[in-house]
């Protein structure tokens, strides 16, 4: 069973599916963005590889990252927690300490939720953010000659996860990238305040290539990517070399970095004027079958629908093999 | 591990827990109510006793009932679904057909959510409602001589669940009360529009006595309940007699009826002027150790903290024994 097929069923079953599709829903009448993501034990995380404090942080951060992808101001979250009997009170205290800390860092309030029993730990977070930009954000807004900028690294989280799942040594920075990912909220707010025109934006929760290719398709424009410009933690390369892996697989196809990608015209880039973002590429011509061209200097690789379909990140049973 | 203890941990861990405690959180700056409840397989439901269509309906209804308990207008929901591989596409289609139908009945829009894998079916719904009343609602607003009114039956759902779990025959109306409970949204909106003073309100998701006793404690007033006035499905009595059970246990301590209790002054009751509500009791004197006095005509039973503690509904591992 594939996530995409299920999402299609949902879209076809609902009378109004107009809100679905982006990282979060925009409620025009309220000026609010809403997102709702769940972390399930042995799918999104394993109690063998994370602690409850960081689990609480991550459950919130992945949702704040969705709000950041809409360049919105996070305000409130609800938390629905399901836990087996084996979990003790101290663990729940640690979980909520993590939730509390990351919320404080971004001035977000925990307003409710519920707690129930379950066989596996499950944390469902709904996050509400406020639209503070006077322009619009959509995956379909990439246009010819727009610059592609990113805040955050690519590949660190998936390399860290690979190490954790296969009991391999890696630098702490990679494990931390997976266990306690950063939501680029401050960078998103900076963009919301300084940009003055419609832009495309997305987080890399399902991988860098996923974000770029989905924007290319939604905008019907091809994309040129300068590989040498992509922020990559040198430890990703070191780890890959030590284990005979291709580090580009982590950089392009690994998920859960939660870096922030924005695609915008040069004047907007100038008014943004931020050191938090790196320019990694440029939008090419309009194209009904768009591709992402990865320029390695020596040669260029073309990513099209068939390649994307084969390699793209599947959120479905990620960490099952651990048990 | 008890739900209450976990909720205490949460309250103590968060820097600001002021939003927690009621059925839903009120966001004063936005004029919105938010609630977030999750249904977990073999805790809140069993795939042996429900079908996916009704499961979808119930997952939405239990959240709409929380918004109804705030006399608010439901607007939007997000749905986070976790499903094991064994579930096929047809089941997911049925689930969302149920979600879609109950949303249409109340003009609610499904605006987002996510889908992930899991070992058990889990449906987490976050619901957003709008404050439409020009008065306030809180469990602590019950005052001397206020009338206690209720829309909906008590005991039907838990009697139906008991029959389902123990493979006992019962009338369909009891099973339906458990499998497809009604959220009293229309009755709540009617109250919001016609009442003009602060009232206490709550749904009976955790049982009739739970609602009355919690309001009594929050308001520091004792309550007089006229047992003969409580709307009870005769099938609850019939089922209990056939199986040598005390039907009062279902009526008072059984959960998931989602009936709507409002406690209000007589002038507000007059302006409400609705046939949907039945008057079942009256608020007594102020009391720092309040009790609920159940008047059976022949005699009166006094429900105090110790009785409540012993008998109150535990949402934690409800349906585990099925597996």
Coordinates of C-alpha atoms in Angstrom, one line a residue:
Chain A
X1 CA 0.0 0.0 0.0
X2 CA 1.5 3.4 -1.0
X3 CA 0.9 6.7 0.7
X4 CA 0.3 8.4 -2.7
X5 CA -2.5 5.9 -3.6
X6 CA -4.2 6.5 -0.2
X7 CA -4.0 10.3 -0.7
X8 CA -5.7 9.8 -4.1
X9 CA -8.5 7.8 -2.5
X10 CA -9.0 10.5 0.1
X11 CA -9.0 13.3 -2.6
X12 CA -11.6 11.3 -4.6
X13 CA -13.8 10.5 -1.6
X14 CA -14.2 14.0 -0.2
X15 CA -16.7 16.3 -1.8
X16 CA -14.3 19.2 -1.3
X17 CA -10.6 18.2 -1.4
X18 CA -9.5 21.8 -2.4
X19 CA -7.6 22.2 0.9
X20 CA -5.5 19.1 0.5
X21 CA -2.1 18.8 -1.2
X22 CA 0.3 21.4 0.3
X23 CA 2.3 21.0 3.5
X24 CA -0.5 22.8 5.3
X25 CA -4.0 24.0 4.7
X26 CA -4.7 27.8 4.4
X27 CA -8.0 29.0 5.9
X28 CA -8.6 32.2 4.0
X29 CA -11.6 33.3 6.2
X30 CA -9.4 33.0 9.3
X31 CA -6.0 33.9 7.9
X32 CA -4.6 30.7 9.5
X33 CA -2.5 27.8 8.3
X34 CA -3.2 24.4 9.9
X35 CA -1.1 21.2 9.7
X36 CA -1.4 17.8 11.4
X37 CA 1.4 15.2 11.3
X38 CA 1.8 12.1 13.4
X39 CA 4.9 10.2 14.5
X40 CA 4.3 6.4 15.0
X41 CA 6.7 4.1 16.9
X42 CA 8.7 1.8 14.6
X43 CA 7.5 3.8 11.5
X44 CA 8.9 7.3 12.1
X45 CA 11.1 6.6 15.1
X46 CA 12.3 3.7 17.3
X47 CA 12.6 3.8 21.1
X48 CA 16.0 2.1 20.5
X49 CA 17.3 5.2 18.7
X50 CA 15.6 8.2 20.3
X51 CA 14.9 9.4 23.8
X52 CA 11.6 10.8 24.9
X53 CA 12.8 14.3 25.3
X54 CA 14.0 14.5 21.7
X55 CA 10.9 12.6 20.5
X56 CA 8.7 15.3 22.0
X57 CA 10.8 18.0 20.3
X58 CA 10.7 16.2 17.0
X59 CA 6.9 15.6 17.1
X60 CA 6.5 19.4 17.4
X61 CA 9.3 20.4 15.0
X62 CA 8.0 18.4 12.0
X63 CA 4.7 20.3 12.3
X64 CA 6.4 23.7 12.8
X65 CA 8.4 22.9 9.7
X66 CA 5.2 22.6 7.7
X67 CA 4.1 26.0 9.0
X68 CA 7.5 27.4 8.1
X69 CA 7.1 26.0 4.5
X70 CA 4.1 28.4 4.4
X71 CA 6.2 31.2 5.8
X72 CA 3.7 31.5 8.6
X73 CA 3.9 32.4 12.3
X74 CA 3.3 29.3 14.5
X75 CA 0.9 30.1 17.4
X76 CA -0.6 27.0 18.9
X77 CA -0.4 23.2 18.9
X78 CA -2.5 20.3 20.2
X79 CA -0.9 17.0 21.1
X80 CA -2.7 13.7 21.1
X81 CA -0.5 11.1 22.8
X82 CA -1.0 7.3 22.8
X83 CA 1.2 5.2 25.0
X84 CA 1.5 1.5 26.0
X85 CA 1.5 0.5 29.7
X86 CA 5.2 -0.2 29.6
X87 CA 5.9 3.6 29.3
X88 CA 6.4 5.1 32.8
X89 CA 5.6 8.6 34.1
X90 CA 9.2 9.8 33.9
X91 CA 9.2 9.1 30.1
X92 CA 6.0 11.1 29.6
X93 CA 7.5 13.9 31.7
X94 CA 10.6 13.9 29.4
X95 CA 8.4 13.8 26.3
X96 CA 6.5 16.9 27.4
X97 CA 9.6 18.7 28.6
X98 CA 10.8 18.3 25.0
X99 CA 7.5 19.6 23.6
X100 CA 7.5 22.5 26.1
X101 CA 11.1 23.5 25.2
X102 CA 10.7 23.6 21.4
X103 CA 7.4 25.5 21.9
X104 CA 9.0 28.0 24.1
X105 CA 11.8 28.5 21.5
X106 CA 9.2 29.6 19.0
X107 CA 6.6 31.2 21.2
X108 CA 4.1 28.5 20.6
X109 CA 1.5 27.4 23.1
X110 CA 0.3 23.9 23.8
X111 CA -3.5 24.3 24.0
X112 CA -4.8 20.8 24.3
X113 CA -5.1 17.2 23.1
X114 CA -5.7 13.9 24.7
X115 CA -3.9 10.9 26.1
X116 CA -4.9 7.3 25.4
X117 CA -3.5 3.8 25.7
X118 CA -2.0 1.9 22.7
X119 CA 0.4 -0.8 21.8
X120 CA 2.9 1.5 20.3
X121 CA 3.9 5.1 21.2
X122 CA 2.1 7.5 18.8
X123 CA 2.3 11.3 18.9
X124 CA -0.1 13.3 16.8
X125 CA 0.4 17.1 16.7
X126 CA -1.9 19.6 15.1
X127 CA -0.3 23.0 14.6
X128 CA -1.9 26.4 13.9
X129 CA 0.0 29.3 12.3
X130 CA -0.9 32.8 11.3
X131 CA -0.4 34.2 7.8
X132 CA 1.9 37.3 8.3
X133 CA 3.0 37.8 4.7
X134 CA 1.1 40.1 2.3
X135 CA 2.0 37.8 -0.5
X136 CA 1.0 34.2 -1.3
X137 CA 3.0 31.0 -1.2
X138 CA 2.4 27.9 -3.4
X139 CA 4.3 25.1 -4.9
X140 CA 3.1 26.3 -8.3
X141 CA 4.7 29.8 -8.2
X142 CA 8.1 29.0 -9.5
X143 CA 8.9 31.0 -12.7
X144 CA 11.7 31.3 -15.3
X145 CA 14.9 32.7 -13.9
X146 CA 13.7 32.6 -10.2
X147 CA 16.5 31.7 -7.8
X148 CA 16.3 28.5 -5.7
X149 CA 17.5 29.1 -2.1
X150 CA 17.7 26.8 0.9
X151 CA 18.2 27.1 4.6
X152 CA 19.7 24.0 6.2
X153 CA 21.6 20.9 5.1
X154 CA 20.6 18.0 2.9
X155 CA 21.3 14.4 3.7
X156 CA 22.3 14.6 7.3
X157 CA 19.1 13.2 8.8
X158 CA 18.9 10.2 6.5
X159 CA 22.6 9.4 6.9
X160 CA 22.1 9.5 10.7
X161 CA 19.1 7.3 10.4
X162 CA 21.0 4.8 8.2
X163 CA 23.8 4.7 10.8
X164 CA 21.3 4.2 13.7
X165 CA 19.4 1.5 11.9
X166 CA 22.4 -0.4 10.9
X167 CA 24.4 0.0 14.1
X168 CA 27.2 1.9 12.3
X169 CA 29.4 4.6 13.7
X170 CA 28.8 8.1 12.6
X171 CA 29.4 11.6 13.8
X172 CA 26.9 12.8 16.4
X173 CA 25.9 15.7 14.1
X174 CA 24.2 13.2 11.8
X175 CA 22.4 11.3 14.6
X176 CA 21.2 14.7 16.0
X177 CA 20.0 15.8 12.6
X178 CA 17.7 12.8 12.6
X179 CA 16.7 12.7 16.3
X180 CA 16.3 16.4 16.9
X181 CA 15.7 18.1 13.5
X182 CA 15.5 21.9 13.4
X183 CA 12.4 23.6 12.1
X184 CA 13.4 26.7 10.2
X185 CA 10.8 29.0 11.7
X186 CA 12.9 32.1 12.3
X187 CA 14.2 31.9 8.7
X188 CA 10.6 31.5 7.4
X189 CA 9.5 34.6 9.4
X190 CA 12.4 36.6 8.1
X191 CA 11.3 35.7 4.5
X192 CA 7.7 36.5 5.3
X193 CA 8.6 40.0 6.5
X194 CA 11.2 40.9 3.8
X195 CA 9.8 39.3 0.6
X196 CA 7.2 41.3 -1.3
X197 CA 6.1 39.0 -4.1
X198 CA 4.5 35.5 -4.5
X199 CA 7.0 32.7 -4.1
X200 CA 7.2 28.9 -4.1
X201 CA 8.2 27.3 -0.8
X202 CA 8.5 23.8 0.7
X203 CA 10.4 22.0 3.4
X204 CA 12.6 19.0 2.6
X205 CA 10.7 16.6 4.9
X206 CA 10.6 14.0 2.1
X207 CA 14.0 14.9 0.7
X208 CA 15.6 17.7 -1.3
X209 CA 14.7 16.2 -4.7
X210 CA 11.1 15.6 -3.6
X211 CA 10.8 19.3 -2.8
X212 CA 12.4 20.5 -6.0
X213 CA 10.7 18.0 -8.3
X214 CA 7.2 18.6 -6.8
X215 CA 7.7 22.4 -7.2
X216 CA 8.9 21.8 -10.8
X217 CA 5.8 19.8 -11.6
X218 CA 3.3 22.1 -9.8
X219 CA 4.9 25.1 -11.5
X220 CA 5.4 23.4 -14.9
X221 CA 9.0 24.7 -15.0
X222 CA 12.2 22.7 -15.2
X223 CA 14.9 23.4 -12.6
X224 CA 18.7 23.8 -12.8
X225 CA 20.5 22.7 -9.6
X226 CA 24.2 23.5 -9.0
X227 CA 25.3 20.5 -7.0
X228 CA 28.4 22.2 -5.6
X229 CA 26.3 24.8 -3.9
X230 CA 24.1 22.4 -1.9
X231 CA 24.9 22.7 1.9
X232 CA 26.1 19.2 2.8
X233 CA 27.6 18.2 6.2
X234 CA 31.1 16.8 5.4
X235 CA 30.3 14.0 7.8
X236 CA 27.7 12.7 5.3
X237 CA 30.4 12.3 2.7
X238 CA 32.8 10.8 5.3
X239 CA 30.2 8.4 6.6
X240 CA 29.2 7.3 3.0
X241 CA 32.8 6.7 1.9
X242 CA 33.5 4.6 5.0
X243 CA 30.5 2.4 4.3
X244 CA 30.8 2.3 0.5
X245 CA 27.6 4.3 0.0
X246 CA 26.8 7.0 -2.5
X247 CA 26.3 10.2 -0.4
X248 CA 24.2 11.7 -3.2
X249 CA 21.5 9.2 -2.2
X250 CA 21.3 10.8 1.2
X251 CA 21.5 14.4 -0.2
X252 CA 18.8 14.0 -2.8
X253 CA 16.5 11.2 -1.7
X254 CA 16.9 11.0 2.1
X255 CA 14.0 12.5 4.1
X256 CA 13.6 14.4 7.3
X257 CA 16.1 17.2 7.0
X258 CA 13.2 19.7 7.2
X259 CA 15.4 22.3 5.4
X260 CA 13.5 25.2 3.9
X261 CA 13.4 25.8 0.1
X262 CA 12.2 29.0 -1.4
X263 CA 12.0 29.8 -5.1
X264 CA 11.8 33.5 -5.7
X265 CA 12.6 36.4 -8.2
X266 CA 15.9 38.2 -7.8
X267 CA 14.4 41.4 -6.5
X268 CA 12.8 39.4 -3.7
X269 CA 16.1 37.7 -3.0
X270 CA 17.7 41.1 -2.7
X271 CA 15.1 42.3 -0.3
X272 CA 15.4 39.1 1.7
X273 CA 19.1 39.8 2.1
X274 CA 19.7 36.9 4.5
X275 CA 22.8 34.8 5.3
X276 CA 20.6 31.9 6.4
X277 CA 19.8 31.0 2.8
X278 CA 22.2 29.7 0.1
X279 CA 21.4 29.9 -3.6
X280 CA 21.6 26.4 -5.1
X281 CA 19.9 26.8 -8.5
X282 CA 17.7 28.6 -10.9
X283 CA 14.4 27.9 -12.6
X284 CA 14.6 27.1 -16.3
X285 CA 12.0 27.3 -19.1
X286 CA 8.3 26.5 -18.8
X287 CA 7.9 22.7 -19.4
X288 CA 4.8 20.5 -19.2
X289 CA 7.0 17.5 -18.4
X290 CA 9.5 19.3 -16.2
X291 CA 12.8 17.9 -15.0
X292 CA 15.4 18.7 -12.4
X293 CA 18.9 19.1 -14.1
X294 CA 21.6 18.4 -11.5
X295 CA 24.8 20.1 -12.7
X296 CA 27.9 18.4 -11.3
X297 CA 30.3 20.6 -13.4
X298 CA 31.8 17.7 -15.2
X299 CA 28.4 16.4 -16.3
X300 CA 24.6 17.0 -15.8
X301 CA 22.1 14.4 -14.6
X302 CA 18.4 14.8 -15.6
X303 CA 15.8 13.8 -13.0
X304 CA 12.4 13.0 -14.7
X305 CA 9.2 11.4 -13.6
X306 CA 10.4 7.8 -14.0
X307 CA 13.6 8.4 -12.0
X308 CA 11.6 10.3 -9.3
X309 CA 9.0 7.6 -9.1
X310 CA 11.7 4.9 -8.5
X311 CA 13.8 6.7 -5.9
X312 CA 11.4 9.0 -4.0
X313 CA 11.1 8.7 -0.3
X314 CA 8.4 6.5 1.1
X315 CA 7.1 7.6 4.5
X316 CA 5.1 4.4 5.0
X317 CA 7.1 1.7 6.7
X318 CA 10.4 3.5 7.2
X319 CA 11.7 2.0 10.4
X320 CA 9.8 -1.2 10.6
X321 CA 12.9 -3.4 10.0
X322 CA 14.2 -2.4 13.4
X323 CA 11.7 -4.7 15.1
Chain B
X1 CA -1.0 4.0 34.4
X2 CA -4.0 6.3 34.7
X3 CA -5.1 9.0 32.3
X4 CA -5.6 11.4 35.2
X5 CA -2.0 11.0 36.4
X6 CA -0.6 11.6 32.9
X7 CA -2.8 14.7 32.5
X8 CA -1.3 16.0 35.8
X9 CA 2.2 15.3 34.5
X10 CA 1.4 17.3 31.4
X11 CA 0.0 20.2 33.3
X12 CA 3.0 20.3 35.6
X13 CA 5.5 20.0 32.8
X14 CA 4.2 22.8 30.5
X15 CA 5.1 26.4 31.4
X16 CA 1.6 27.5 30.4
X17 CA -1.1 24.9 31.0
X18 CA -3.9 27.5 31.2
X19 CA -5.5 26.2 28.0
X20 CA -5.9 22.6 29.3
X21 CA -8.7 21.0 31.2
X22 CA -11.9 21.6 29.3
X23 CA -13.3 19.6 26.4
X24 CA -11.7 22.0 24.0
X25 CA -9.3 25.0 24.2
X26 CA -10.6 28.5 23.6
X27 CA -8.3 30.8 21.6
X28 CA -9.5 34.3 22.7
X29 CA -7.4 36.1 20.1
X30 CA -8.9 34.1 17.3
X31 CA -12.4 33.5 18.7
X32 CA -11.9 29.8 18.0
X33 CA -12.3 26.5 19.9
X34 CA -9.9 23.7 19.1
X35 CA -10.1 20.0 20.2
X36 CA -8.0 17.0 19.2
X37 CA -9.1 13.4 20.1
X38 CA -7.7 10.1 18.8
X39 CA -9.4 6.7 18.3
X40 CA -7.0 3.8 18.7
X41 CA -7.8 0.2 17.5
X42 CA -8.5 -2.2 20.4
X43 CA -8.6 0.7 22.8
X44 CA -11.6 2.8 21.5
X45 CA -12.9 0.5 18.9
X46 CA -12.4 -3.0 17.5
X47 CA -12.5 -3.9 13.9
X48 CA -14.5 -6.9 15.0
X49 CA -17.3 -4.7 16.1
X50 CA -17.3 -1.7 13.8
X51 CA -17.1 -1.1 10.1
X52 CA -14.8 1.5 8.5
X53 CA -17.7 3.7 7.4
X54 CA -19.0 4.1 10.9
X55 CA -15.4 4.3 12.3
X56 CA -14.9 7.4 10.1
X57 CA -18.1 8.9 11.3
X58 CA -17.3 8.3 14.9
X59 CA -13.7 9.7 14.7
X60 CA -15.3 13.0 13.5
X61 CA -18.3 12.9 15.8
X62 CA -16.4 12.6 19.1
X63 CA -14.5 15.8 18.2
X64 CA -17.6 17.6 17.0
X65 CA -19.2 16.7 20.3
X66 CA -16.3 18.5 22.1
X67 CA -17.0 21.6 20.1
X68 CA -20.7 21.2 20.8
X69 CA -19.9 21.1 24.5
X70 CA -18.5 24.6 24.0
X71 CA -21.7 25.6 22.1
X72 CA -19.5 26.5 19.1
X73 CA -19.9 26.2 15.4
X74 CA -17.7 23.5 13.9
X75 CA -15.8 24.7 10.8
X76 CA -12.8 22.5 9.9
X77 CA -11.1 19.2 10.8
X78 CA -7.8 17.6 10.0
X79 CA -7.4 13.9 10.0
X80 CA -4.2 12.0 10.7
X81 CA -4.7 8.3 9.7
X82 CA -2.4 5.4 10.6
X83 CA -3.1 2.0 9.0
X84 CA -1.5 -1.4 8.9
X85 CA -0.6 -3.0 5.5
X86 CA -3.5 -5.5 6.0
X87 CA -6.1 -2.7 5.5
X88 CA -7.1 -2.4 1.8
X89 CA -8.0 0.6 -0.3
X90 CA -11.7 -0.2 -0.1
X91 CA -11.7 0.1 3.7
X92 CA -9.9 3.4 3.5
X93 CA -12.5 4.6 1.0
X94 CA -15.3 3.6 3.3
X95 CA -13.5 5.3 6.2
X96 CA -13.3 8.6 4.3
X97 CA -16.9 8.2 3.0
X98 CA -18.0 8.2 6.7
X99 CA -15.8 11.2 7.5
X100 CA -17.2 13.0 4.4
X101 CA -20.8 12.3 5.3
X102 CA -20.7 13.4 8.9
X103 CA -18.8 16.5 7.9
X104 CA -21.4 17.4 5.2
X105 CA -24.2 16.9 7.8
X106 CA -22.6 19.7 9.9
X107 CA -21.1 21.9 7.1
X108 CA -17.6 21.0 8.2
X109 CA -14.6 20.9 5.8
X110 CA -11.8 18.4 5.9
X111 CA -8.7 20.6 5.3
X112 CA -5.8 18.2 5.8
X113 CA -3.8 15.7 7.8
X114 CA -1.5 12.9 6.9
X115 CA -1.4 9.1 6.3
X116 CA 1.2 6.8 7.7
X117 CA 1.7 3.1 8.4
X118 CA 1.2 1.5 11.8
X119 CA 0.5 -1.8 13.4
X120 CA -3.0 -0.8 14.5
X121 CA -5.6 1.5 12.9
X122 CA -5.4 4.9 14.5
X123 CA -7.5 8.0 13.6
X124 CA -6.5 11.3 15.1
X125 CA -8.9 14.2 14.4
X126 CA -8.3 17.9 15.2
X127 CA -11.4 20.0 15.0
X128 CA -11.7 23.8 14.8
X129 CA -14.9 25.6 15.8
X130 CA -16.0 29.2 16.0
X131 CA -17.4 31.0 19.0
X132 CA -20.8 32.2 18.0
X133 CA -22.3 32.9 21.5
X134 CA -22.0 36.3 23.1
X135 CA -21.8 34.6 26.5
X136 CA -19.2 32.3 28.0
X137 CA -19.2 28.6 28.7
X138 CA -17.3 26.9 31.5
X139 CA -17.7 23.9 33.8
X140 CA -17.4 26.3 36.7
X141 CA -20.5 28.4 35.9
X142 CA -23.2 26.2 37.6
X143 CA -25.0 28.3 40.3
X144 CA -27.7 27.7 42.9
X145 CA -31.2 26.9 41.4
X146 CA -29.9 26.6 37.8
X147 CA -31.6 23.9 35.8
X148 CA -29.7 20.9 34.5
X149 CA -30.8 19.9 31.0
X150 CA -29.7 17.2 28.6
X151 CA -30.0 16.4 24.9
X152 CA -29.6 12.7 24.2
X153 CA -29.8 9.4 26.1
X154 CA -27.6 8.0 28.8
X155 CA -26.3 4.4 28.9
X156 CA -27.1 3.3 25.4
X157 CA -23.6 3.4 24.1
X158 CA -21.9 1.5 27.0
X159 CA -24.7 -1.1 27.0
X160 CA -24.1 -1.6 23.3
X161 CA -20.4 -1.9 23.8
X162 CA -20.9 -4.4 26.6
X163 CA -23.1 -6.5 24.3
X164 CA -20.6 -6.3 21.5
X165 CA -17.6 -7.2 23.7
X166 CA -19.4 -10.1 25.4
X167 CA -21.1 -11.5 22.2
X168 CA -24.5 -10.9 23.8
X169 CA -27.7 -10.1 21.9
X170 CA -29.0 -6.6 22.2
X171 CA -31.3 -4.3 20.2
X172 CA -29.6 -2.6 17.2
X173 CA -30.3 0.8 18.7
X174 CA -27.7 0.1 21.5
X175 CA -25.0 -1.1 19.1
X176 CA -25.6 1.9 16.9
X177 CA -25.4 4.2 19.8
X178 CA -21.8 2.9 20.4
X179 CA -20.7 2.4 16.8
X180 CA -22.2 5.6 15.3
X181 CA -22.8 8.1 18.1
X182 CA -24.5 11.4 17.4
X183 CA -22.8 14.7 18.1
X184 CA -25.4 17.2 19.3
X185 CA -24.1 20.0 17.1
X186 CA -27.5 21.4 16.0
X187 CA -28.7 21.5 19.7
X188 CA -25.5 23.3 20.7
X189 CA -25.9 25.9 18.0
X190 CA -29.6 26.4 19.0
X191 CA -28.4 27.0 22.6
X192 CA -25.6 29.3 21.5
X193 CA -28.1 31.5 19.6
X194 CA -31.0 31.6 22.2
X195 CA -29.2 31.7 25.5
X196 CA -28.0 35.1 26.7
X197 CA -26.1 34.4 29.9
X198 CA -23.0 32.4 31.0
X199 CA -23.7 28.7 31.4
X200 CA -22.0 25.4 32.3
X201 CA -21.9 22.8 29.6
X202 CA -20.2 19.4 28.9
X203 CA -20.7 16.3 26.8
X204 CA -21.2 12.9 28.4
X205 CA -18.3 11.3 26.5
X206 CA -17.0 9.9 29.8
X207 CA -20.5 9.2 31.3
X208 CA -23.4 11.2 32.7
X209 CA -22.1 11.1 36.2
X210 CA -18.6 12.2 35.0
X211 CA -20.1 15.3 33.4
X212 CA -22.4 16.2 36.4
X213 CA -19.7 15.5 39.1
X214 CA -17.0 17.4 37.2
X215 CA -19.3 20.4 36.8
X216 CA -20.3 20.2 40.5
X217 CA -16.6 20.2 41.5
X218 CA -15.5 22.9 39.1
X219 CA -18.5 25.1 40.2
X220 CA -18.3 24.1 43.9
X221 CA -22.0 23.5 44.0
X222 CA -23.9 20.2 44.8
X223 CA -26.4 18.9 42.3
X224 CA -29.8 17.3 42.7
X225 CA -30.7 14.8 39.9
X226 CA -34.2 13.5 39.3
X227 CA -33.5 9.9 38.2
X228 CA -37.0 9.5 36.7
X229 CA -36.3 12.3 34.2
X230 CA -33.1 11.0 32.7
X231 CA -33.7 10.0 29.0
X232 CA -32.9 6.2 29.0
X233 CA -33.5 3.9 26.0
X234 CA -35.9 1.1 27.4
X235 CA -33.6 -1.3 25.6
X236 CA -30.9 -0.5 28.1
X237 CA -33.1 -1.7 30.9
X238 CA -34.3 -4.7 28.9
X239 CA -30.7 -5.7 28.1
X240 CA -29.6 -5.3 31.7
X241 CA -32.4 -7.4 33.1
X242 CA -31.8 -10.2 30.6
X243 CA -28.2 -10.3 31.7
X244 CA -28.6 -9.7 35.4
X245 CA -26.8 -6.3 35.2
X246 CA -27.7 -3.1 36.9
X247 CA -28.8 -0.7 34.1
X248 CA -27.9 2.3 36.4
X249 CA -24.2 1.4 35.9
X250 CA -24.7 2.0 32.1
X251 CA -26.7 5.2 32.7
X252 CA -24.3 6.9 35.1
X253 CA -20.9 5.4 34.6
X254 CA -20.9 4.2 31.0
X255 CA -19.1 6.4 28.5
X256 CA -19.4 7.5 24.9
X257 CA -23.0 8.6 24.7
X258 CA -21.9 12.1 23.7
X259 CA -25.1 13.6 25.0
X260 CA -25.0 17.4 25.7
X261 CA -25.5 18.7 29.3
X262 CA -26.2 22.4 29.9
X263 CA -26.7 24.0 33.3
X264 CA -28.4 27.3 33.1
X265 CA -30.7 29.8 34.9
X266 CA -34.4 29.6 34.4
X267 CA -34.7 32.7 32.2
X268 CA -32.0 31.2 29.9
X269 CA -34.0 28.0 29.8
X270 CA -37.1 29.9 28.9
X271 CA -35.3 31.7 26.0
X272 CA -33.8 28.5 24.8
X273 CA -37.3 27.0 24.6
X274 CA -36.3 23.8 22.9
X275 CA -37.8 20.3 22.8
X276 CA -34.4 18.7 22.2
X277 CA -33.5 19.2 25.9
X278 CA -35.0 17.5 29.0
X279 CA -34.7 19.0 32.5
X280 CA -33.2 16.3 34.7
X281 CA -32.2 18.2 37.9
X282 CA -31.3 21.4 39.7
X283 CA -28.2 22.9 41.3
X284 CA -28.2 23.0 45.1
X285 CA -26.2 25.1 47.5
X286 CA -22.6 26.2 47.3
X287 CA -20.4 23.4 48.7
X288 CA -16.6 23.1 48.7
X289 CA -17.0 19.3 48.8
X290 CA -19.9 19.0 46.4
X291 CA -21.9 15.9 45.8
X292 CA -24.4 14.7 43.2
X293 CA -27.7 13.6 44.9
X294 CA -29.5 11.1 42.8
X295 CA -33.2 11.2 43.8
X296 CA -35.0 7.9 43.0
X297 CA -38.2 9.0 44.6
X298 CA -38.2 6.2 47.2
X299 CA -34.7 7.1 48.3
X300 CA -31.7 9.3 47.5
X301 CA -28.1 8.2 46.7
X302 CA -25.2 10.6 47.4
X303 CA -22.3 10.5 45.0
X304 CA -19.1 11.9 46.5
X305 CA -15.4 12.0 45.6
X306 CA -14.7 8.5 46.9
X307 CA -17.6 6.9 45.0
X308 CA -16.7 8.8 41.8
X309 CA -13.0 7.8 42.1
X310 CA -14.0 4.2 42.3
X311 CA -16.6 4.0 39.5
X312 CA -15.6 6.7 37.0
X313 CA -15.0 5.7 33.4
X314 CA -11.4 5.0 32.4
X315 CA -10.6 5.7 28.7
X316 CA -7.3 4.0 28.9
X317 CA -7.6 0.3 27.9
X318 CA -11.3 0.0 27.3
X319 CA -11.5 -2.6 24.5
X320 CA -8.2 -4.4 25.0
X321 CA -9.8 -7.7 26.2
X322 CA -11.2 -8.2 22.7
X323 CA -7.7 -9.2 21.5

